[in-house]
Amino acid sequence: MSRRRSTMSDNLKQQIAQELGFSDTLKQEGFSGVSSKDCGNMVKKAIEIAERNMSGRMS
């Protein structure tokens, strides 16, 4: 089974993890050490950022 390429850049993932307070865990253990809840919060934050960027382009 092949892995899908990530839509988010590693830089964006690190930036969001920093904002949400689990960047040290991500750096030390990778995503295997990050809780499901934190991963979900990361996705929510990424969607918020994308929506903000899209609304800025449309106005």
Short mmCIF file of N, CA and C in Angstrom, two decimals:
data_model
loop_
_atom_site.label_atom_id
_atom_site.label_comp_id
_atom_site.label_asym_id
_atom_site.label_seq_id
_atom_site.Cartn_x
_atom_site.Cartn_y
_atom_site.Cartn_z
N MET A 1 0.84 -1.17 0.00
CA MET A 1 0.00 0.00 0.00
C MET A 1 0.89 1.24 0.00
N SER A 2 0.64 2.16 -0.89
CA SER A 2 1.46 3.37 -0.96
C SER A 2 0.89 4.46 -0.06
N ARG A 3 1.78 5.31 0.39
CA ARG A 3 1.36 6.44 1.23
C ARG A 3 1.06 7.64 0.35
N ARG A 4 0.05 8.39 0.75
CA ARG A 4 -0.28 9.62 0.02
C ARG A 4 0.69 10.71 0.41
N ARG A 5 0.99 11.57 -0.53
CA ARG A 5 1.80 12.75 -0.21
C ARG A 5 0.97 13.71 0.60
N SER A 6 1.58 14.36 1.52
CA SER A 6 0.89 15.29 2.39
C SER A 6 0.51 16.56 1.64
N THR A 7 -0.65 17.08 1.96
CA THR A 7 -1.10 18.33 1.37
C THR A 7 -0.44 19.51 2.08
N MET A 8 -0.23 19.37 3.39
CA MET A 8 0.40 20.44 4.17
C MET A 8 1.91 20.27 4.15
N SER A 9 2.60 21.38 4.05
CA SER A 9 4.06 21.34 4.10
C SER A 9 4.51 21.04 5.53
N ASP A 10 5.71 20.52 5.65
CA ASP A 10 6.26 20.24 6.98
C ASP A 10 6.38 21.52 7.79
N ASN A 11 6.69 22.61 7.12
CA ASN A 11 6.82 23.90 7.80
C ASN A 11 5.47 24.33 8.40
N LEU A 12 4.40 24.17 7.65
CA LEU A 12 3.07 24.53 8.14
C LEU A 12 2.67 23.64 9.30
N LYS A 13 2.96 22.36 9.20
CA LYS A 13 2.65 21.43 10.30
C LYS A 13 3.37 21.86 11.57
N GLN A 14 4.64 22.21 11.44
CA GLN A 14 5.42 22.62 12.60
C GLN A 14 4.89 23.93 13.17
N GLN A 15 4.51 24.85 12.32
CA GLN A 15 3.98 26.14 12.75
C GLN A 15 2.67 25.95 13.53
N ILE A 16 1.79 25.11 13.02
CA ILE A 16 0.51 24.86 13.69
C ILE A 16 0.75 24.13 15.01
N ALA A 17 1.65 23.16 15.01
CA ALA A 17 1.97 22.44 16.24
C ALA A 17 2.50 23.39 17.30
N GLN A 18 3.29 24.36 16.88
CA GLN A 18 3.82 25.38 17.79
C GLN A 18 2.67 26.17 18.41
N GLU A 19 1.73 26.61 17.56
CA GLU A 19 0.58 27.37 18.04
C GLU A 19 -0.26 26.57 19.02
N LEU A 20 -0.40 25.26 18.75
CA LEU A 20 -1.27 24.43 19.58
C LEU A 20 -0.54 23.83 20.78
N GLY A 21 0.78 24.00 20.84
CA GLY A 21 1.53 23.61 22.02
C GLY A 21 2.08 22.20 22.07
N PHE A 22 2.21 21.53 20.93
CA PHE A 22 2.80 20.20 20.95
C PHE A 22 3.96 20.03 19.97
N SER A 23 4.62 21.13 19.66
CA SER A 23 5.72 21.08 18.69
C SER A 23 6.91 20.27 19.20
N ASP A 24 7.18 20.32 20.51
CA ASP A 24 8.30 19.54 21.05
C ASP A 24 8.06 18.04 20.87
N THR A 25 6.85 17.61 21.14
CA THR A 25 6.50 16.20 20.95
C THR A 25 6.64 15.81 19.49
N LEU A 26 6.17 16.67 18.61
CA LEU A 26 6.26 16.39 17.17
C LEU A 26 7.72 16.28 16.74
N LYS A 27 8.57 17.18 17.23
CA LYS A 27 9.99 17.14 16.87
C LYS A 27 10.67 15.88 17.39
N GLN A 28 10.36 15.50 18.64
CA GLN A 28 11.04 14.37 19.28
C GLN A 28 10.52 13.02 18.82
N GLU A 29 9.20 12.89 18.67
CA GLU A 29 8.60 11.57 18.43
C GLU A 29 7.91 11.44 17.08
N GLY A 30 7.76 12.53 16.38
CA GLY A 30 7.00 12.49 15.14
C GLY A 30 5.52 12.37 15.44
N PHE A 31 4.74 12.10 14.41
CA PHE A 31 3.30 12.03 14.62
C PHE A 31 2.87 10.82 15.43
N SER A 32 3.72 9.84 15.58
CA SER A 32 3.34 8.68 16.40
C SER A 32 3.19 9.06 17.87
N GLY A 33 3.82 10.16 18.29
CA GLY A 33 3.71 10.61 19.66
C GLY A 33 2.65 11.66 19.90
N VAL A 34 2.00 12.09 18.83
CA VAL A 34 0.98 13.13 18.92
C VAL A 34 -0.39 12.46 19.06
N SER A 35 -1.20 12.96 19.99
CA SER A 35 -2.51 12.34 20.22
C SER A 35 -3.45 12.59 19.04
N SER A 36 -4.46 11.74 18.95
CA SER A 36 -5.47 11.88 17.90
C SER A 36 -6.18 13.22 18.03
N LYS A 37 -6.44 13.62 19.25
CA LYS A 37 -7.11 14.90 19.50
C LYS A 37 -6.27 16.05 18.97
N ASP A 38 -4.96 16.03 19.23
CA ASP A 38 -4.08 17.09 18.74
C ASP A 38 -4.01 17.08 17.21
N CYS A 39 -3.98 15.90 16.62
CA CYS A 39 -3.98 15.82 15.15
C CYS A 39 -5.26 16.40 14.57
N GLY A 40 -6.38 16.11 15.21
CA GLY A 40 -7.66 16.67 14.78
C GLY A 40 -7.68 18.18 14.90
N ASN A 41 -7.12 18.69 16.01
CA ASN A 41 -7.04 20.14 16.20
C ASN A 41 -6.14 20.78 15.16
N MET A 42 -5.11 20.05 14.76
CA MET A 42 -4.20 20.55 13.73
C MET A 42 -4.94 20.67 12.39
N VAL A 43 -5.74 19.69 12.07
CA VAL A 43 -6.51 19.72 10.82
C VAL A 43 -7.50 20.88 10.85
N LYS A 44 -8.20 21.04 11.97
CA LYS A 44 -9.15 22.16 12.11
C LYS A 44 -8.45 23.50 11.88
N LYS A 45 -7.29 23.66 12.49
CA LYS A 45 -6.53 24.91 12.36
C LYS A 45 -6.10 25.13 10.91
N ALA A 46 -5.65 24.07 10.24
CA ALA A 46 -5.24 24.18 8.84
C ALA A 46 -6.41 24.58 7.96
N ILE A 47 -7.59 24.05 8.25
CA ILE A 47 -8.79 24.42 7.48
C ILE A 47 -9.13 25.88 7.71
N GLU A 48 -9.04 26.33 8.97
CA GLU A 48 -9.29 27.74 9.27
C GLU A 48 -8.35 28.66 8.49
N ILE A 49 -7.08 28.29 8.45
CA ILE A 49 -6.08 29.09 7.73
C ILE A 49 -6.41 29.11 6.24
N ALA A 50 -6.75 27.96 5.69
CA ALA A 50 -7.07 27.88 4.26
C ALA A 50 -8.30 28.71 3.93
N GLU A 51 -9.33 28.63 4.79
CA GLU A 51 -10.54 29.40 4.55
C GLU A 51 -10.27 30.90 4.62
N ARG A 52 -9.43 31.31 5.59
CA ARG A 52 -9.06 32.71 5.71
C ARG A 52 -8.33 33.19 4.45
N ASN A 53 -7.40 32.37 3.98
CA ASN A 53 -6.63 32.73 2.78
C ASN A 53 -7.53 32.81 1.55
N MET A 54 -8.49 31.89 1.45
CA MET A 54 -9.40 31.91 0.30
C MET A 54 -10.33 33.12 0.33
N SER A 55 -10.83 33.47 1.50
CA SER A 55 -11.74 34.60 1.59
C SER A 55 -11.01 35.92 1.30
N GLY A 56 -9.73 35.97 1.64
CA GLY A 56 -8.93 37.16 1.34
C GLY A 56 -8.70 37.33 -0.14
N ARG A 57 -8.62 36.25 -0.86
CA ARG A 57 -8.39 36.31 -2.31
C ARG A 57 -9.66 36.70 -3.06
N MET A 58 -10.81 36.37 -2.48
CA MET A 58 -12.07 36.62 -3.17
C MET A 58 -12.54 38.05 -3.01
N SER A 59 -12.05 38.77 -2.02
CA SER A 59 -12.53 40.14 -1.82
C SER A 59 -11.69 41.16 -2.55
#
